[in-house]
Short mmCIF file of C-alpha atoms in Angstrom, two decimals:
data_model
loop_
_atom_site.label_atom_id
_atom_site.label_comp_id
_atom_site.label_asym_id
_atom_site.label_seq_id
_atom_site.Cartn_x
_atom_site.Cartn_y
_atom_site.Cartn_z
CA LEU A 1 -33.03 -31.83 -27.60
CA LEU A 2 -32.94 -31.95 -23.80
CA ILE A 3 -29.76 -34.06 -23.89
CA LEU A 4 -28.11 -31.59 -26.27
CA LEU A 5 -29.10 -28.63 -24.09
CA LEU A 6 -27.73 -30.27 -20.95
CA THR A 7 -24.52 -31.18 -22.75
CA ALA A 8 -24.10 -27.64 -24.09
CA LEU A 9 -24.76 -26.19 -20.63
CA MET A 10 -22.20 -28.41 -18.89
CA ILE A 11 -19.49 -27.98 -21.54
CA GLY A 12 -20.15 -24.26 -21.91
CA ALA A 13 -20.00 -23.62 -18.16
CA SER A 14 -16.77 -25.62 -17.86
CA LEU A 15 -15.10 -23.78 -20.74
CA LEU A 16 -16.25 -20.45 -19.31
CA LEU A 17 -14.67 -21.20 -15.93
CA PHE A 18 -11.49 -22.32 -17.67
CA ALA A 19 -11.34 -19.14 -19.75
CA MET A 20 -11.92 -16.91 -16.71
CA ARG A 21 -8.98 -18.47 -14.84
CA ALA A 22 -6.69 -19.38 -17.73
CA ASP A 23 -4.01 -16.91 -16.63
CA ARG A 24 -3.67 -18.71 -13.29
CA LEU A 25 -3.68 -22.27 -14.62
CA HIS A 26 0.01 -22.85 -15.21
CA SER A 27 2.71 -24.67 -13.30
CA ASP A 28 6.31 -25.74 -13.90
CA SER A 29 6.28 -28.45 -11.24
CA GLN A 30 6.62 -32.10 -12.24
CA PHE A 31 5.34 -35.30 -10.68
CA ALA A 32 6.25 -38.96 -10.76
CA PRO A 33 4.09 -41.65 -12.42
CA LEU A 34 3.24 -42.98 -8.95
CA SER A 35 1.77 -39.90 -7.28
CA ARG A 36 -1.58 -38.36 -6.46
CA GLU A 37 -1.33 -35.97 -9.42
CA ALA A 38 -0.78 -38.88 -11.82
CA LEU A 39 -3.88 -40.69 -10.59
CA LEU A 40 -5.94 -37.50 -10.76
CA LEU A 41 -4.85 -37.13 -14.38
CA ALA A 42 -5.68 -40.78 -15.10
CA ASN A 43 -9.11 -40.36 -13.47
CA ASN A 44 -9.87 -37.31 -15.60
CA ILE A 45 -8.89 -39.14 -18.78
CA LEU A 46 -10.99 -42.18 -17.88
CA LEU A 47 -13.99 -40.00 -17.01
CA CYS A 48 -13.70 -38.19 -20.35
CA VAL A 49 -13.55 -41.51 -22.21
CA ALA A 50 -16.58 -42.84 -20.30
CA THR A 51 -18.56 -39.64 -20.96
CA ALA A 52 -17.69 -39.69 -24.67
CA SER A 53 -18.72 -43.35 -24.91
CA ILE A 54 -22.09 -42.68 -23.29
CA LEU A 55 -22.64 -39.61 -25.47
CA LEU A 56 -21.80 -41.59 -28.61
CA GLY A 57 -24.16 -44.43 -27.70
CA THR A 58 -26.95 -41.94 -26.93
CA LEU A 59 -26.65 -39.50 -29.83
CA TYR A 60 -25.46 -41.75 -32.67
CA PRO A 61 -28.84 -43.52 -33.13
CA LEU A 62 -30.63 -40.16 -32.96
CA LEU A 63 -28.30 -38.71 -35.59
CA LEU A 64 -28.83 -41.65 -37.95
CA ASP A 65 -32.59 -41.39 -37.53
CA ALA A 66 -32.56 -37.62 -38.13
CA LEU A 67 -30.56 -38.07 -41.35
CA GLY A 68 -32.87 -40.86 -42.51
CA LEU A 69 -30.01 -43.34 -42.81
CA ALA A 70 -31.14 -46.10 -40.47
CA LYS A 71 -32.99 -46.88 -37.27
CA LEU A 72 -30.58 -48.20 -34.67
CA SER A 73 -31.15 -49.16 -31.05
CA VAL A 74 -28.22 -49.10 -28.60
CA GLY A 75 -28.87 -51.15 -25.47
CA PRO A 76 -27.09 -52.54 -22.42
CA PRO A 77 -24.67 -54.80 -24.37
CA TYR A 78 -22.97 -51.75 -25.91
CA PHE A 79 -22.61 -49.91 -22.62
CA ASN A 80 -21.43 -53.02 -20.77
CA GLN A 81 -18.72 -53.82 -23.31
CA VAL A 82 -17.53 -50.23 -23.73
CA LEU A 83 -17.75 -48.89 -20.18
CA LEU A 84 -16.55 -51.82 -18.08
CA PRO A 85 -12.92 -51.65 -19.33
CA VAL A 86 -12.97 -47.93 -18.47
CA LEU A 87 -14.82 -47.96 -15.16
CA LEU A 88 -12.88 -50.76 -13.48
CA PRO A 89 -9.52 -48.88 -13.71
CA LEU A 90 -11.37 -45.73 -12.65
CA LEU A 91 -12.62 -47.42 -9.48
CA LEU A 92 -9.13 -48.76 -8.78
CA CYS A 93 -7.63 -45.27 -9.11
CA THR A 94 -10.37 -43.76 -6.94
CA GLY A 95 -9.53 -46.03 -4.03
CA LEU A 96 -5.78 -45.74 -4.51
CA GLY A 97 -5.50 -41.98 -5.06
CA PRO A 98 -6.07 -40.74 -1.47
CA ARG A 99 -3.38 -43.14 -0.23
CA LEU A 100 -0.68 -41.55 -2.41
CA ARG A 101 1.53 -38.57 -1.64
CA TRP A 102 1.76 -35.50 -3.80
CA LYS A 103 4.66 -35.36 -6.32
CA GLN A 104 6.01 -38.86 -5.60
CA GLN A 105 5.04 -41.94 -3.62
CA GLN A 106 7.45 -44.68 -2.57
CA LEU A 107 5.96 -48.05 -3.45
CA ALA A 108 7.53 -49.83 -0.48
CA ALA A 109 5.78 -47.50 1.96
CA LEU A 110 2.44 -48.07 0.23
CA LEU A 111 2.33 -51.87 0.00
CA PRO A 112 1.53 -52.73 3.66
CA ALA A 113 -1.60 -50.54 3.73
CA LEU A 114 -2.73 -51.79 0.32
CA GLY A 115 -2.30 -55.39 1.44
CA LYS A 116 -4.57 -54.82 4.44
CA ILE A 117 -7.22 -53.18 2.28
CA LEU A 118 -7.17 -55.95 -0.33
CA LEU A 119 -7.38 -58.73 2.27
CA CYS A 120 -10.29 -57.02 4.01
CA CYS A 121 -12.17 -56.42 0.75
CA ALA A 122 -11.57 -59.94 -0.57
CA GLY A 123 -12.70 -61.49 2.72
CA LEU A 124 -15.92 -59.47 2.86
CA THR A 125 -16.68 -60.18 -0.80
CA LEU A 126 -16.17 -63.94 -0.40
CA LEU A 127 -18.31 -63.91 2.75
CA TRP A 128 -21.12 -62.13 0.92
CA CYS A 129 -20.97 -64.54 -2.03
CA GLY A 130 -20.97 -67.53 0.32
CA VAL A 131 -23.99 -66.31 2.29
CA LEU A 132 -26.21 -65.43 -0.68
CA SER A 133 -25.21 -67.20 -3.87
CA THR A 134 -22.47 -67.31 -6.47
CA PRO A 135 -22.89 -64.22 -8.66
CA SER A 136 -21.09 -63.48 -11.91
CA VAL A 137 -17.46 -62.42 -12.12
CA LEU A 138 -18.48 -58.85 -12.95
CA THR A 139 -20.69 -58.69 -9.86
CA VAL A 140 -17.82 -59.87 -7.67
CA LEU A 141 -15.53 -57.26 -9.24
CA GLY A 142 -18.14 -54.55 -8.63
CA MET A 143 -18.55 -55.51 -4.98
CA LEU A 144 -14.78 -55.72 -4.55
CA ALA A 145 -14.32 -52.26 -6.10
CA ALA A 146 -16.98 -50.71 -3.85
CA LEU A 147 -15.41 -52.21 -0.73
CA TRP A 148 -11.97 -51.14 -1.98
CA ILE A 149 -13.06 -47.49 -2.15
CA ALA A 150 -14.90 -47.59 1.19
CA SER A 151 -11.95 -49.22 2.96
CA SER A 152 -9.58 -46.63 1.55
CA ILE A 153 -11.81 -43.85 2.91
CA VAL A 154 -11.94 -45.43 6.38
CA LEU A 155 -8.16 -45.85 6.54
CA GLU A 156 -7.50 -42.32 5.30
CA LEU A 157 -9.86 -40.76 7.84
CA GLY A 158 -8.45 -42.97 10.60
CA GLN A 159 -4.93 -41.85 9.78
CA ARG A 160 -5.97 -38.19 9.85
CA LEU A 161 -7.62 -38.62 13.25
CA ARG A 162 -4.60 -40.45 14.70
CA THR A 163 -2.18 -37.76 13.56
CA GLY A 164 -4.47 -34.91 14.60
CA LYS A 165 -4.84 -33.52 11.08
CA ARG A 166 -7.91 -31.43 10.42
CA VAL A 167 -10.38 -32.71 7.84
CA GLY A 168 -11.05 -29.65 5.69
CA MET A 169 -14.01 -29.06 3.42
CA ALA A 170 -12.09 -30.18 0.34
CA ALA A 171 -11.00 -33.46 1.95
CA ALA A 172 -14.46 -34.07 3.41
CA GLY A 173 -16.05 -33.41 0.02
CA MET A 174 -13.61 -35.77 -1.68
CA HIS A 175 -14.34 -38.59 0.76
CA LEU A 176 -18.09 -37.99 0.54
CA ALA A 177 -17.98 -38.11 -3.27
CA HIS A 178 -15.85 -41.26 -3.21
CA LEU A 179 -18.27 -42.85 -0.75
CA GLY A 180 -21.11 -41.99 -3.14
CA LEU A 181 -19.25 -43.71 -5.97
CA ALA A 182 -18.79 -46.80 -3.77
CA VAL A 183 -22.50 -46.84 -2.87
CA THR A 184 -23.54 -46.48 -6.52
CA THR A 185 -21.13 -49.21 -7.60
CA LEU A 186 -22.42 -51.57 -4.93
CA GLY A 187 -26.01 -50.80 -5.91
CA ILE A 188 -25.32 -51.51 -9.59
CA ALA A 189 -23.46 -54.74 -8.82
CA LEU A 190 -26.17 -56.15 -6.54
CA SER A 191 -29.04 -54.97 -8.74
CA THR A 192 -27.45 -56.63 -11.77
CA ALA A 193 -26.83 -59.88 -9.91
CA TYR A 194 -30.12 -60.35 -8.08
CA SER A 195 -32.76 -58.77 -10.33
CA LEU A 196 -35.75 -60.91 -11.28
CA GLU A 197 -38.44 -60.54 -13.94
CA THR A 198 -41.32 -62.48 -15.40
CA ASP A 199 -43.72 -61.98 -18.28
CA THR A 200 -46.95 -63.91 -17.77
CA PRO A 201 -50.64 -63.78 -18.73
CA LEU A 202 -52.99 -63.22 -15.80
CA ALA A 203 -56.75 -63.34 -15.41
CA ILE A 204 -58.61 -61.59 -12.62
CA GLY A 205 -58.09 -63.52 -9.40
CA GLN A 206 -54.90 -65.27 -10.53
CA THR A 207 -51.57 -64.96 -8.68
CA VAL A 208 -47.97 -65.30 -9.84
CA GLN A 209 -44.82 -65.73 -7.73
CA LEU A 210 -41.66 -63.66 -8.26
CA GLY A 211 -38.95 -64.25 -5.69
CA ASP A 212 -40.40 -63.68 -2.23
CA TYR A 213 -43.39 -61.74 -3.60
CA GLN A 214 -46.82 -62.78 -4.84
CA PHE A 215 -48.69 -60.63 -7.37
CA SER A 216 -52.48 -60.97 -7.62
CA LEU A 217 -54.54 -59.33 -10.37
CA LEU A 218 -57.56 -57.91 -8.52
CA SER A 219 -59.40 -56.15 -11.33
CA MET A 220 -59.20 -54.34 -14.67
CA GLU A 221 -60.70 -50.87 -15.01
CA GLU A 222 -61.36 -48.59 -17.97
CA GLY A 223 -61.04 -44.86 -17.44
CA LEU A 224 -60.78 -41.51 -19.20
CA GLY A 225 -57.85 -39.17 -18.64
CA PRO A 226 -57.39 -35.55 -19.75
CA ASN A 227 -56.49 -36.58 -23.32
CA TYR A 228 -56.35 -40.37 -23.29
CA LEU A 229 -58.27 -43.59 -22.62
CA ALA A 230 -56.70 -45.83 -19.98
CA SER A 231 -56.91 -49.50 -19.11
CA THR A 232 -55.72 -49.89 -15.52
CA ALA A 233 -54.78 -53.09 -13.73
CA ARG A 234 -55.05 -53.31 -9.94
CA ILE A 235 -52.30 -55.67 -8.75
CA GLN A 236 -51.92 -56.52 -5.07
CA VAL A 237 -48.42 -57.40 -3.91
CA TRP A 238 -48.04 -59.85 -1.03
CA GLN A 239 -45.03 -60.93 0.98
CA GLN A 240 -45.27 -63.81 3.46
CA GLY A 241 -49.06 -63.59 3.38
CA LYS A 242 -49.17 -59.86 4.19
CA PRO A 243 -50.37 -57.16 1.76
CA LEU A 244 -47.45 -54.94 0.83
CA HIS A 245 -48.24 -52.68 -2.14
CA LEU A 246 -51.02 -51.96 -4.61
CA LEU A 247 -49.63 -51.48 -8.12
CA MET A 248 -51.75 -49.85 -10.83
CA PRO A 249 -50.02 -50.01 -14.22
CA GLU A 250 -51.84 -48.48 -17.18
CA LYS A 251 -52.12 -48.93 -20.92
CA ARG A 252 -52.93 -45.50 -22.38
CA ARG A 253 -54.30 -44.63 -25.82
CA TYR A 254 -53.97 -40.94 -26.49
CA LEU A 255 -56.76 -39.37 -28.52
CA SER A 256 -54.28 -37.82 -30.94
CA GLN A 257 -52.65 -41.23 -31.65
CA PRO A 258 -55.14 -43.97 -30.70
CA ASP A 259 -53.24 -46.65 -32.67
CA MET A 260 -50.07 -46.21 -30.58
CA PRO A 261 -50.79 -47.41 -27.01
CA ILE A 262 -48.25 -46.46 -24.35
CA SER A 263 -47.57 -48.43 -21.18
CA GLU A 264 -47.25 -46.54 -17.90
CA ALA A 265 -45.36 -48.62 -15.36
CA ALA A 266 -46.36 -48.79 -11.71
CA ILE A 267 -43.45 -48.60 -9.26
CA ALA A 268 -43.25 -49.48 -5.58
CA ALA A 269 -40.01 -47.97 -4.30
CA GLY A 270 -38.27 -49.04 -1.10
CA PRO A 271 -34.87 -48.48 0.52
CA PHE A 272 -33.59 -51.90 -0.55
CA SER A 273 -35.69 -52.87 -3.58
CA HIS A 274 -38.05 -51.61 -6.27
CA LEU A 275 -41.01 -53.49 -7.73
CA TYR A 276 -42.27 -52.66 -11.22
CA ALA A 277 -45.36 -53.76 -13.11
CA THR A 278 -46.26 -52.99 -16.73
CA LEU A 279 -49.43 -53.87 -18.61
CA ALA A 280 -49.34 -55.37 -22.11
CA ASP A 281 -52.16 -55.94 -24.58
CA PRO A 282 -54.94 -58.48 -23.91
CA ILE A 283 -53.90 -62.01 -24.83
CA ASP A 284 -57.41 -63.44 -25.11
CA THR A 285 -60.77 -62.95 -23.43
CA GLY A 286 -60.23 -62.22 -19.77
CA ARG A 287 -56.42 -62.43 -19.74
CA TRP A 288 -53.81 -59.68 -19.93
CA GLY A 289 -50.08 -59.80 -20.37
CA ILE A 290 -48.35 -58.59 -17.19
CA ARG A 291 -44.61 -57.97 -16.91
CA LEU A 292 -43.18 -57.86 -13.38
CA TYR A 293 -39.73 -56.83 -12.19
CA TYR A 294 -37.87 -57.07 -8.90
CA LYS A 295 -34.86 -54.72 -8.80
CA PRO A 296 -32.84 -54.65 -5.56
CA MET A 297 -30.68 -51.73 -4.41
CA ILE A 298 -31.98 -49.20 -6.96
CA SER A 299 -32.31 -46.58 -4.22
CA TRP A 300 -28.62 -47.05 -3.41
CA ILE A 301 -27.69 -46.06 -6.96
CA TRP A 302 -29.56 -42.76 -6.61
CA ALA A 303 -28.31 -42.25 -3.04
CA GLY A 304 -24.74 -42.64 -4.27
CA ALA A 305 -25.33 -40.05 -6.99
CA ALA A 306 -26.71 -37.65 -4.36
CA LEU A 307 -23.65 -38.20 -2.16
CA MET A 308 -21.35 -37.46 -5.10
CA ALA A 309 -23.19 -34.21 -5.81
CA MET A 310 -23.07 -33.22 -2.15
CA GLY A 311 -19.36 -34.02 -2.02
CA GLY A 312 -18.68 -31.83 -5.04
CA LEU A 313 -20.60 -28.90 -3.52
CA LEU A 314 -18.82 -29.34 -0.19
CA ALA A 315 -15.39 -29.38 -1.82
CA ALA A 316 -16.27 -26.33 -3.92
CA GLY A 317 -17.01 -24.41 -0.72
CA ASP A 318 -13.40 -24.66 0.50
CA ARG A 319 -11.99 -21.14 0.65
CA ARG A 320 -8.57 -22.27 -0.59
CA TYR A 321 -9.94 -23.05 -4.05
CA ARG A 322 -12.03 -19.96 -4.66
#
């Protein structure tokens, strides 16, 4: 219901704004296939396709369940296969768009700058892969796309400063939103490549290693919440022999549905990585199933989304577009 309400609010507000300004939304001007207008149009189409794909994958299982036809679960494989062919061209257009002229762009005048950007991005990506490890092809493409967008922003701002052009609110908002997209893309690429997880039974006093972290089960506690019974694990996280975090995942049994336990994950959030711990059912006397996750760069994904929102608000404040 919440998803439907949010969707109705966004679509309704957009259609309302369109209806209020419909008499002013007309133009007889034309533009070439290689122009800023063409890439804006392509970006809008790709964003609509991506949104429709996400909406379909989210609502289709709910619709089947509501009609009593089947129970279907849509997971990461669907979104990876459907969205990647859409998002990669979108990222390419996002980095290329600000470099194009309005109406028509001559390809010969564009190639030297694009060559510099591609060489810079490819060099940085290869350097990163050589320093850390060899990630998947999709991770390399994600890193390359993020650097492509960031390099385009730097060159565009540098050109404006050299020529003395003022950076207005609309241009600043555009660059901020594009930077947010680059940050989010980089966060997704690195999180996908370097995430770790383990599912292991632990008894009190035992320790398990995950990457550079050690997780020790200190104790198990039983408690009573407002409307549930809770089994809580106290897990100490260590790094290089130093205590780092205390995670307390829970297994809750609500009084209204005692036969349906619910796991409450414990999260330790940081600027460069997140640690998660979830508690499963007891395996045997004195041992519990513990699932641990290491997810790098999650904060960057959210930071990029915040930058995109700030960029949109900044661009909307430009007096020329009111």
